Coordinates of C-alpha atoms in Angstrom, one line a residue:
Chain X
X1 CA 39.7 6.6 31.9
X2 CA 37.4 9.3 30.5
X3 CA 39.1 11.8 32.8
X4 CA 42.6 10.7 31.5
X5 CA 41.5 10.9 27.9
X6 CA 40.1 14.4 28.4
X7 CA 43.3 15.5 30.1
X8 CA 45.4 14.1 27.3
X9 CA 43.4 15.8 24.7
X10 CA 43.6 19.0 26.6
X11 CA 47.4 18.6 26.9
X12 CA 47.7 18.1 23.1
X13 CA 45.7 21.3 22.5
X14 CA 48.0 23.2 24.8
X15 CA 51.1 21.8 23.1
X16 CA 49.7 22.9 19.7
X17 CA 48.9 26.3 21.0
X18 CA 52.4 26.8 22.5
X19 CA 54.0 25.7 19.2
X20 CA 52.0 28.2 17.3
X21 CA 52.8 31.0 19.7
X22 CA 56.5 30.2 19.8
X23 CA 56.6 30.3 16.0
X24 CA 54.7 33.6 15.9
X25 CA 57.0 35.3 18.5
X26 CA 60.1 33.9 16.9
X27 CA 59.0 35.2 13.6
X28 CA 58.4 38.6 15.1
X29 CA 61.8 38.8 16.8
X30 CA 64.3 40.9 14.8
X31 CA 67.3 39.2 13.1
X32 CA 67.9 35.8 11.7
X33 CA 70.7 33.2 11.9
X34 CA 72.2 34.6 8.6
X35 CA 72.5 38.2 9.7
X36 CA 76.0 37.8 11.0
X37 CA 77.1 36.1 7.8
X38 CA 75.9 39.1 5.8
X39 CA 78.4 41.2 7.5
X40 CA 81.2 38.9 6.5
X41 CA 82.7 40.3 3.2
X42 CA 84.1 36.8 2.3
X43 CA 80.6 35.4 1.9
X44 CA 78.8 36.5 -1.2
X45 CA 75.2 37.6 -1.2
X46 CA 74.5 34.8 -3.6
X47 CA 75.7 32.2 -1.1
X48 CA 73.5 33.7 1.6
X49 CA 70.5 33.6 -0.8
X50 CA 71.2 30.0 -1.5
X51 CA 71.4 29.3 2.3
X52 CA 68.2 31.2 2.9
X53 CA 66.4 29.1 0.4
X54 CA 67.9 26.0 1.7
X55 CA 66.8 26.7 5.3
X56 CA 63.4 27.7 4.0
X57 CA 63.7 31.2 5.4
X58 CA 62.3 32.8 2.3
X59 CA 59.0 31.1 2.7
X60 CA 56.1 32.7 4.5
X61 CA 55.5 31.9 8.2
X62 CA 52.5 29.4 7.7
X63 CA 54.6 27.4 5.2
X64 CA 57.5 27.3 7.6
X65 CA 55.2 26.2 10.4
X66 CA 53.7 23.4 8.3
X67 CA 57.2 22.2 7.3
X68 CA 58.2 22.2 11.0
X69 CA 55.1 20.2 11.9
X70 CA 56.0 17.7 9.3
X71 CA 59.5 17.4 10.7
X72 CA 57.9 17.0 14.2
X73 CA 55.9 14.1 12.8
X74 CA 59.2 12.5 11.6
X75 CA 60.7 13.0 15.1
X76 CA 63.3 15.6 14.0
X77 CA 61.6 18.7 15.6
X78 CA 63.2 21.0 13.1
X79 CA 66.8 21.5 12.0
X80 CA 69.5 23.4 13.8
X81 CA 71.3 25.9 11.6
X82 CA 74.4 26.1 13.9
X83 CA 74.9 22.4 14.4
X84 CA 73.6 21.2 11.0
X85 CA 71.7 18.4 12.8
X86 CA 68.1 17.6 13.6
X87 CA 67.0 19.3 16.8
X88 CA 65.5 16.4 18.7
X89 CA 68.6 14.2 19.2
X90 CA 70.6 17.4 19.8
X91 CA 68.4 18.5 22.6
X92 CA 67.9 15.1 24.1
X93 CA 71.7 14.6 24.4
X94 CA 72.0 17.7 26.5
X95 CA 68.6 17.5 28.3
X96 CA 69.6 14.1 29.6
X97 CA 72.5 15.7 31.5
X98 CA 70.2 18.4 32.8
X99 CA 67.7 15.9 34.0
X100 CA 70.5 13.9 35.7
X101 CA 71.0 17.1 37.8
X102 CA 67.4 18.4 38.2
X103 CA 65.5 15.2 38.8
X104 CA 67.5 14.1 41.9
X105 CA 67.7 17.8 43.1
X106 CA 63.9 18.2 42.9
X107 CA 63.4 14.9 44.6
X108 CA 65.8 15.8 47.3
X109 CA 64.2 19.2 47.9
X110 CA 60.8 17.5 48.2
X111 CA 62.1 14.8 50.5
X112 CA 63.5 17.5 52.8
X113 CA 60.6 20.0 52.4
X114 CA 57.7 17.7 53.3
X115 CA 58.9 16.5 56.7
X116 CA 60.4 19.9 57.5
X117 CA 57.2 21.7 56.5
X118 CA 55.1 19.3 58.6
X119 CA 57.4 19.7 61.5
X120 CA 57.4 23.6 61.3
X121 CA 53.7 23.8 61.0
X122 CA 53.2 21.5 64.0
X123 CA 55.7 23.7 65.9
X124 CA 54.1 26.9 64.6
X125 CA 55.4 30.0 66.4
X126 CA 57.8 28.0 68.6
X127 CA 61.6 27.8 68.2
X128 CA 61.7 24.8 65.8
X129 CA 59.4 26.7 63.4
X130 CA 61.3 29.9 63.8
X131 CA 64.7 28.3 63.1
X132 CA 63.3 26.5 60.0
X133 CA 61.7 29.7 58.8
X134 CA 64.8 31.8 59.3
X135 CA 67.0 29.1 57.7
X136 CA 64.9 28.8 54.6
X137 CA 64.4 32.5 54.3
X138 CA 68.2 33.0 54.4
X139 CA 68.7 30.5 51.6
X140 CA 65.8 32.2 49.7
X141 CA 67.5 35.6 49.8
X142 CA 70.9 34.4 48.9
X143 CA 71.1 34.3 45.0
X144 CA 71.8 30.9 43.5
X145 CA 74.9 32.4 41.9
X146 CA 76.5 33.3 45.3
X147 CA 75.5 29.9 46.7
X148 CA 77.1 28.1 43.7
X149 CA 80.3 30.2 43.9
X150 CA 80.6 29.8 47.7
X151 CA 80.3 26.0 47.3
X152 CA 82.8 26.0 44.5
X153 CA 85.3 28.0 46.5
X154 CA 84.9 25.6 49.4
X155 CA 85.4 22.7 47.0
X156 CA 88.6 24.2 45.6
X157 CA 90.0 24.9 49.0
X158 CA 89.1 21.5 50.6
X159 CA 89.6 19.5 47.4
X160 CA 86.8 17.2 48.4
X161 CA 84.7 17.8 45.3
X162 CA 85.4 18.9 41.8
X163 CA 84.8 22.5 41.0
X164 CA 82.9 21.9 37.8
X165 CA 82.2 19.5 34.9
X166 CA 80.4 16.3 34.7
X167 CA 83.2 13.7 34.4
X168 CA 87.0 13.5 35.1
X169 CA 89.4 13.2 32.1
X170 CA 91.6 10.6 33.5
X171 CA 89.1 8.3 35.2
X172 CA 89.6 4.6 34.7
X173 CA 86.9 2.9 32.6
X174 CA 84.3 0.7 34.0
X175 CA 80.7 1.0 34.9
X176 CA 81.1 1.4 38.7
X177 CA 84.0 3.8 38.3
X178 CA 81.9 5.8 35.9
X179 CA 78.9 6.0 38.2
X180 CA 81.1 6.9 41.1
X181 CA 82.8 9.7 39.1
X182 CA 79.4 11.0 38.0
X183 CA 78.0 11.1 41.5
X184 CA 81.2 12.8 42.7
X185 CA 80.7 15.6 40.1
X186 CA 77.0 15.7 40.7
X187 CA 77.2 16.4 44.5
X188 CA 77.9 20.2 44.4
X189 CA 75.5 21.3 41.7
X190 CA 72.9 19.0 43.2
X191 CA 73.2 20.6 46.6
X192 CA 73.1 24.1 45.1
X193 CA 70.1 23.4 43.1
X194 CA 68.2 21.6 45.9
X195 CA 69.0 24.4 48.3
X196 CA 67.7 26.9 45.7
X197 CA 64.3 25.3 45.3
X198 CA 63.9 24.0 48.9
X199 CA 62.5 27.2 50.5
X200 CA 59.6 27.5 48.0
X201 CA 58.6 23.9 48.6
X202 CA 59.0 24.2 52.3
X203 CA 56.8 27.3 52.5
X204 CA 54.1 25.7 50.5
X205 CA 54.1 22.6 52.6
X206 CA 54.1 24.7 55.8
X207 CA 51.3 27.0 54.7
X208 CA 49.2 24.0 53.5
X209 CA 49.7 22.2 56.8
X210 CA 49.0 25.3 58.9
X211 CA 45.7 25.8 57.0
X212 CA 44.9 22.1 57.4
X213 CA 45.7 22.1 61.2
X214 CA 43.4 25.0 61.8
X215 CA 40.5 23.4 60.0
X216 CA 37.5 22.3 62.1
X217 CA 37.9 18.7 60.9
X218 CA 41.3 18.6 62.6
X219 CA 39.8 20.1 65.8
X220 CA 37.1 17.5 65.7
X221 CA 39.8 14.8 65.3
X222 CA 41.5 16.2 68.4
X223 CA 38.3 16.2 70.3
X224 CA 37.8 12.5 69.4
X225 CA 41.0 11.8 71.2
X226 CA 43.0 10.7 68.1
X227 CA 46.8 10.5 68.7
X228 CA 48.7 13.6 67.5
X229 CA 50.9 11.6 65.0
X230 CA 47.8 10.2 63.3
X231 CA 46.2 13.7 63.2
X232 CA 49.3 15.1 61.6
X233 CA 50.1 12.5 59.0
X234 CA 46.8 10.9 58.2
X235 CA 44.4 13.8 58.5
X236 CA 46.4 17.1 58.1
X237 CA 48.7 15.9 55.4
X238 CA 45.8 14.6 53.3
X239 CA 44.1 18.0 53.6
X240 CA 47.3 19.8 52.7
X241 CA 47.9 17.4 49.7
X242 CA 46.0 19.4 47.2
X243 CA 48.1 22.6 46.9
X244 CA 51.3 20.6 47.5
X245 CA 50.5 18.2 44.6
X246 CA 49.7 21.2 42.3
X247 CA 53.1 22.7 43.1
X248 CA 54.7 19.3 42.5
X249 CA 53.3 19.4 38.9
X250 CA 54.7 22.9 38.4
X251 CA 58.1 21.8 39.8
X252 CA 58.3 19.2 37.0
X253 CA 57.9 22.1 34.5
X254 CA 61.0 23.9 35.8
X255 CA 63.2 20.7 35.5
X256 CA 64.8 22.1 32.4
X257 CA 65.0 25.8 33.3
X258 CA 65.8 25.8 37.1
X259 CA 69.3 24.7 36.6
X260 CA 70.3 27.0 33.7
X261 CA 72.4 29.3 35.8
X262 CA 74.0 26.6 37.9
X263 CA 74.9 24.7 34.7
X264 CA 76.7 27.7 33.3
X265 CA 78.5 28.5 36.5
X266 CA 79.5 25.0 37.4
X267 CA 80.1 24.0 33.8
X268 CA 77.6 21.2 33.8
X269 CA 77.1 20.2 30.2
X270 CA 73.3 20.5 30.2
X271 CA 70.8 22.3 28.1
X272 CA 71.5 25.7 29.6
X273 CA 74.7 26.7 27.8
X274 CA 73.4 25.3 24.5
X275 CA 70.1 27.2 24.8
X276 CA 71.8 30.4 25.6
X277 CA 74.0 30.1 22.5
X278 CA 71.1 29.2 20.4
X279 CA 69.1 32.3 21.5
X280 CA 72.1 34.6 20.8
X281 CA 72.7 33.0 17.4
X282 CA 69.0 33.0 16.5
X283 CA 69.2 29.3 16.0
X284 CA 65.4 29.4 15.7
X285 CA 64.4 25.7 15.6
X286 CA 66.7 24.8 18.5
X287 CA 65.1 27.5 20.7
X288 CA 61.6 26.4 19.7
X289 CA 62.6 22.7 20.3
X290 CA 63.7 23.6 23.8
X291 CA 60.5 25.5 24.5
X292 CA 58.5 22.6 23.3
X293 CA 60.5 20.1 25.4
X294 CA 59.9 22.4 28.5
X295 CA 56.2 22.5 27.7
X296 CA 56.1 18.7 27.4
X297 CA 57.6 18.4 30.9
X298 CA 55.1 20.9 32.2
X299 CA 52.2 19.1 30.8
X300 CA 53.5 15.7 31.9
X301 CA 54.1 17.1 35.4
X302 CA 50.6 18.6 35.6
X303 CA 49.1 15.3 34.3
X304 CA 51.0 13.3 37.0
X305 CA 49.8 15.8 39.6
X306 CA 46.2 15.7 38.4
X307 CA 46.2 11.9 38.4
X308 CA 47.6 11.8 41.9
X309 CA 45.0 14.3 43.0
X310 CA 42.4 12.2 41.2
X311 CA 43.3 9.1 43.2
X312 CA 43.7 10.9 46.5
X313 CA 40.8 13.4 46.4
X314 CA 37.3 11.9 46.2
X315 CA 35.9 15.3 45.5
X316 CA 37.6 15.1 42.1
X317 CA 37.0 11.4 41.5
X318 CA 33.4 11.4 42.4
X319 CA 31.3 14.5 41.7
X320 CA 28.5 15.5 44.1
X321 CA 25.6 13.1 43.7
X322 CA 22.9 15.2 45.3
Chain Y
X1 CA 23.9 31.8 89.2
X2 CA 23.2 29.1 91.8
X3 CA 22.0 25.7 90.9
X4 CA 19.9 23.3 92.9
X5 CA 21.6 20.1 91.7
X6 CA 23.9 18.5 94.3
X7 CA 26.8 18.2 91.8
X8 CA 26.7 20.0 88.5
X9 CA 28.1 18.3 85.4
X10 CA 30.3 21.2 84.6
X11 CA 31.5 23.8 87.1
X12 CA 33.7 26.6 85.9
X13 CA 35.3 28.8 88.5
X14 CA 37.1 32.1 88.1
X15 CA 38.1 31.2 84.6
X16 CA 40.3 33.7 82.8
X17 CA 41.9 33.6 79.3
X18 CA 44.3 36.2 78.1
X19 CA 45.8 36.3 74.7
X20 CA 49.2 37.9 74.2
X21 CA 49.6 39.5 70.9
X22 CA 52.8 40.7 69.2
X23 CA 56.0 39.1 68.1
X24 CA 59.7 39.3 68.9
X25 CA 59.9 42.7 67.2
X26 CA 56.6 44.4 68.0
X27 CA 55.2 45.6 71.2
X28 CA 53.3 42.9 73.2
X29 CA 49.9 43.6 74.5
X30 CA 47.2 41.5 76.2
X31 CA 43.6 40.8 75.3
X32 CA 41.4 39.5 78.1
X33 CA 38.8 37.2 76.4
X34 CA 37.5 35.8 79.7
X35 CA 37.5 37.6 83.0
X36 CA 36.9 35.4 86.1
X37 CA 34.0 33.6 84.6
X38 CA 31.9 31.4 86.9
X39 CA 29.4 29.0 85.2
X40 CA 27.6 25.8 86.4
X41 CA 25.9 23.5 84.0
X42 CA 23.6 20.9 85.6
X43 CA 23.3 17.4 84.2
X44 CA 20.5 17.3 81.5
X45 CA 20.2 21.0 81.3
X46 CA 19.8 22.9 78.1
X47 CA 21.7 26.1 78.3
X48 CA 22.5 28.7 75.7
X49 CA 25.5 31.0 76.0
X50 CA 24.6 34.2 74.1
X51 CA 26.6 37.3 73.3
X52 CA 27.7 39.5 70.6
X53 CA 30.9 38.8 68.6
X54 CA 34.0 39.1 70.8
X55 CA 32.0 38.7 74.1
X56 CA 34.1 35.6 74.9
X57 CA 31.4 32.9 74.4
X58 CA 33.4 30.9 71.9
X59 CA 36.5 31.1 73.9
X60 CA 34.7 29.8 76.9
X61 CA 33.3 26.9 74.8
X62 CA 36.8 26.2 73.4
X63 CA 38.3 26.1 76.9
X64 CA 35.6 23.7 78.1
X65 CA 36.2 21.5 75.0
X66 CA 39.9 21.5 75.6
X67 CA 41.0 23.5 72.5
X68 CA 42.2 26.5 74.5
X69 CA 44.3 26.5 77.6
X70 CA 42.8 28.9 80.1
X71 CA 45.2 31.4 81.8
X72 CA 43.8 30.7 85.3
X73 CA 40.8 29.2 87.0
X74 CA 39.2 25.8 87.2
X75 CA 37.0 23.7 84.9
X76 CA 35.5 20.8 86.9
X77 CA 33.8 18.1 85.0
X78 CA 31.9 15.6 87.1
X79 CA 33.7 17.0 90.1
X80 CA 37.2 16.7 88.8
X81 CA 39.3 19.7 87.7
X82 CA 40.2 19.0 84.1
X83 CA 43.1 21.4 84.2
X84 CA 44.8 19.5 87.0
X85 CA 44.5 16.1 85.3
X86 CA 47.3 14.3 83.5
X87 CA 47.4 14.3 79.7
X88 CA 46.0 10.7 79.4
X89 CA 43.2 11.2 81.8
X90 CA 42.3 14.5 80.3
X91 CA 42.1 13.0 76.8
X92 CA 39.8 10.4 78.1
X93 CA 37.5 12.9 79.9
X94 CA 37.6 15.1 76.9
X95 CA 35.7 12.5 74.9
X96 CA 32.7 13.1 77.1
X97 CA 32.7 16.7 76.0
X98 CA 32.0 17.0 72.3
X99 CA 31.9 20.1 70.2
X100 CA 29.8 20.6 67.1
X101 CA 31.0 23.3 64.8
X102 CA 29.1 25.7 62.7
X103 CA 30.4 24.6 59.4
X104 CA 29.8 20.9 59.0
X105 CA 31.4 20.8 55.6
X106 CA 34.8 21.9 56.9
X107 CA 34.6 19.8 60.1
X108 CA 34.5 16.6 58.0
X109 CA 37.8 15.6 56.4
X110 CA 37.0 15.3 52.7
X111 CA 39.4 12.3 52.3
X112 CA 37.3 9.9 54.5
X113 CA 34.0 8.2 53.8
X114 CA 31.2 8.5 56.4
X115 CA 32.0 5.1 57.6
X116 CA 35.7 5.9 58.1
X117 CA 34.7 9.0 59.9
X118 CA 32.5 7.1 62.3
X119 CA 34.8 4.1 62.7
X120 CA 38.1 5.9 63.3
X121 CA 37.6 6.9 67.0
X122 CA 36.5 3.3 67.8
X123 CA 39.4 1.8 65.9
X124 CA 41.9 4.1 67.7
X125 CA 40.5 3.1 71.1
X126 CA 40.3 -0.5 70.1
X127 CA 36.7 -0.5 71.2
X128 CA 34.8 -3.7 70.4
X129 CA 35.1 -6.2 67.6
X130 CA 34.9 -5.1 64.0
X131 CA 31.3 -6.2 63.6
X132 CA 30.3 -4.5 66.8
X133 CA 31.9 -1.2 65.6
X134 CA 30.0 -1.5 62.4
X135 CA 26.7 -2.1 64.3
X136 CA 27.4 1.0 66.4
X137 CA 28.0 3.1 63.2
X138 CA 24.6 2.1 61.9
X139 CA 23.0 2.7 65.3
X140 CA 24.3 6.3 65.6
X141 CA 23.4 7.0 62.0
X142 CA 19.8 5.9 62.7
X143 CA 19.8 8.0 65.8
X144 CA 20.4 11.1 63.7
X145 CA 18.0 10.0 61.0
X146 CA 20.5 8.9 58.3
X147 CA 20.2 5.8 56.2
X148 CA 22.9 3.2 56.5
X149 CA 23.3 3.5 52.7
X150 CA 25.2 6.7 53.3
X151 CA 28.0 4.9 55.1
X152 CA 29.9 4.5 51.8
X153 CA 29.4 8.2 50.8
X154 CA 32.1 10.9 50.9
X155 CA 31.3 14.1 52.7
X156 CA 31.0 16.1 49.5
X157 CA 28.3 13.8 48.3
X158 CA 26.0 14.7 51.3
X159 CA 23.7 17.6 51.6
X160 CA 24.2 20.3 54.2
X161 CA 21.7 18.8 56.6
X162 CA 23.1 15.3 56.1
X163 CA 26.6 16.6 56.8
X164 CA 25.5 18.3 60.1
X165 CA 23.8 15.1 61.1
X166 CA 26.9 13.1 60.3
X167 CA 28.9 15.5 62.5
X168 CA 26.4 14.9 65.4
X169 CA 26.6 11.1 64.8
X170 CA 30.4 11.3 65.0
X171 CA 30.1 13.1 68.3
X172 CA 27.6 10.5 69.6
X173 CA 30.1 7.6 68.8
X174 CA 32.1 8.8 71.8
X175 CA 29.0 8.5 74.1
X176 CA 29.4 12.1 75.4
X177 CA 27.8 13.6 78.4
X178 CA 27.6 17.1 77.0
X179 CA 27.4 18.5 73.5
X180 CA 28.7 22.0 72.9
X181 CA 26.9 23.4 69.8
X182 CA 29.0 26.3 68.6
X183 CA 26.7 28.2 66.2
X184 CA 25.8 24.7 65.0
X185 CA 22.4 25.8 63.7
X186 CA 23.6 29.0 62.1
X187 CA 23.7 29.0 58.3
X188 CA 21.4 26.1 57.9
X189 CA 18.1 26.8 56.1
X190 CA 15.0 26.9 58.2
X191 CA 13.6 23.5 57.4
X192 CA 16.9 21.8 58.0
X193 CA 17.3 23.8 61.2
X194 CA 14.0 22.4 62.4
X195 CA 15.0 18.9 61.5
X196 CA 18.3 19.2 63.5
X197 CA 16.5 20.7 66.5
X198 CA 14.1 17.8 66.4
X199 CA 16.9 15.3 66.3
X200 CA 18.6 17.0 69.2
X201 CA 15.4 17.0 71.2
X202 CA 15.0 13.2 70.7
X203 CA 18.6 12.5 71.5
X204 CA 18.3 14.5 74.7
X205 CA 15.2 12.5 75.7
X206 CA 16.8 9.2 74.9
X207 CA 20.3 9.7 76.3
X208 CA 19.9 12.4 78.9
X209 CA 22.4 14.5 77.1
X210 CA 23.3 18.0 78.3
X211 CA 23.4 20.8 75.7
X212 CA 25.4 24.0 75.8
X213 CA 24.5 26.2 72.8
X214 CA 26.8 29.0 71.8
X215 CA 25.2 31.6 69.6
X216 CA 24.9 35.3 68.9
X217 CA 21.2 34.8 68.0
X218 CA 19.1 35.3 71.1
X219 CA 15.9 34.8 69.1
X220 CA 16.8 31.3 67.9
X221 CA 18.2 30.4 71.3
X222 CA 15.0 31.5 72.9
X223 CA 13.2 28.9 70.8
X224 CA 15.4 25.9 71.6
X225 CA 17.1 26.5 75.0
X226 CA 15.6 26.5 78.5
X227 CA 18.1 28.8 80.1
X228 CA 20.2 31.6 78.7
X229 CA 23.4 33.1 80.0
X230 CA 24.4 36.4 78.4
X231 CA 28.1 37.1 77.9
X232 CA 29.5 40.6 77.5
X233 CA 33.1 41.7 77.4
X234 CA 34.4 38.4 78.8
X235 CA 31.9 38.1 81.7
X236 CA 28.6 36.4 82.2
X237 CA 26.4 39.4 83.0
X238 CA 23.1 37.6 83.3
X239 CA 21.6 34.1 83.6
X240 CA 17.9 33.5 83.6
X241 CA 15.3 31.2 82.2
X242 CA 14.2 32.0 78.7
X243 CA 10.9 33.5 79.8
X244 CA 12.6 35.9 82.3
X245 CA 15.2 36.9 79.8
X246 CA 12.6 37.9 77.3
X247 CA 10.2 39.5 79.9
X248 CA 12.6 41.4 82.1
X249 CA 16.1 41.6 80.9
X250 CA 18.4 42.9 83.7
X251 CA 21.5 43.9 81.8
X252 CA 21.8 46.5 79.0
X253 CA 23.7 43.9 76.9
X254 CA 20.7 41.6 77.1
X255 CA 18.4 44.4 76.1
X256 CA 20.6 45.1 73.1
X257 CA 20.5 41.5 72.0
X258 CA 16.7 41.5 72.4
X259 CA 16.4 44.6 70.3
X260 CA 18.4 42.9 67.6
X261 CA 15.8 40.2 67.1
X262 CA 13.9 40.9 63.9
X263 CA 10.1 41.3 64.5
X264 CA 10.6 42.1 68.2
X265 CA 10.8 39.7 71.1
X266 CA 7.5 40.2 72.9
X267 CA 5.3 38.4 70.4
X268 CA 7.6 35.5 70.7
X269 CA 7.3 35.2 74.5
X270 CA 3.6 35.5 74.5
X271 CA 3.2 32.5 72.2
X272 CA 1.3 29.9 74.3
X273 CA 3.2 26.7 73.6
X274 CA 6.9 27.5 73.1
X275 CA 8.7 24.5 71.5
X276 CA 11.7 23.6 73.6
X277 CA 13.9 20.6 73.2

């Protein structure tokens, strides 16, 4: 409990620090949302001055920061200039779509990476390992963009899957039909994303397992005549859990960013396209909101990973008593 | 290298081990770690395998313990060639040969308590009723001088000496005939080293265990073993009693190891009552 509380306080401090830094950097970046309007001869400088005052851009940075903090406290997370709406609901609507894509993709990548990594480490140096290594290395060097385009071309030619979007226009209404339609649209971006992140996970699991398998404790387990499956899954996997769980926490952090490119290419209505526009238009609070949301996921992922480590590793749970 | 025993516990004949280095793309080359090694270990003996790094002593120990597959030769244990046995029988025989590693901390899985560590081999082999298994755990703990209280502890909660004793206790659970101690005393501080040596001495007396030490430290081995076999470049070049090794080394490799003992070796040999275990 004390551990959890300490970790939560720590997370809060990180969140605060990140918000401060994002504000500082955003303030240092050249240009504002109103710059483009100033070039428009139809908008008078007086109007722009009014807008500037209305958005609070004429105030010094600390005041703007405090105002933003106040809006965070009210659940708005700032105000988007471009959409004329509070940031939080705006981001959440799009982030939901992104999470629909990234959560199952990350899960799928882990579900494949763990058994494949265990298998490859166990087969180390033999053909099974070499094929797994070569396969994942190939995927690793192919850019996500090419992978996405190749799958889309295949989809267009075979007409098995839609080439983009998240839902069909003329789909009949109904819950089951909706879910079916969503899954149908989800398949290609999901596969592309899962393939993109799989090699990194696989390599981590394999390396962790290789290290565990070479450890004297595993040699001792073999000398005691324990069956190979027990050695692999009960002893080695537990030893390898530490680095793998840490990576799991980090993988949560990239849930919002890992799919940016795929969202744009496969026209998935996620956060990616909106964030790109917001950055180009200097829609400051929307960008900061996205950064904060990403940070929240990172902290949550790390917290989950730490709690899992806490329950699994007695060295963290119970300090040395000597 | 003859032995007066009618049937030695371990008899290694013409054992060779070659490692092939290189991959699909680079040139392959061979390293001979063991070259036609012959070694007999009598029941109840107390032999040390000494040599510099890369002399092949650890490879020999690993082959004997079943961690490495020799390239050619025979390893007979109680008269049966281990390398010719089927997998099941080999696994059973292997339990009689237990290896104790140098680093006790890393040879205990941090995710298991002392009790789990001791119980696991018995559970796997479905040996005895649960109460009997527990009784056996306490028994081996007492044999290595650990309190039963420590059963609930995790390895990281134990001191270095306690961990090494737990490792020995785990090996004893299998009721082995021979313990291979691969640099098992290296890295422990002197008082703990003395404690472990004392425990080993008592265990040998009580169970008639055979010890095969593997070490680069001739000085230390002179203090605890009765016989010493010196390895050099994959071969056993000399095997003598401790006194003879220290008085009249035959091979230059032995002389080099003697010269490496801090404080000189002669003072050590002339000590009237040399403690052996």
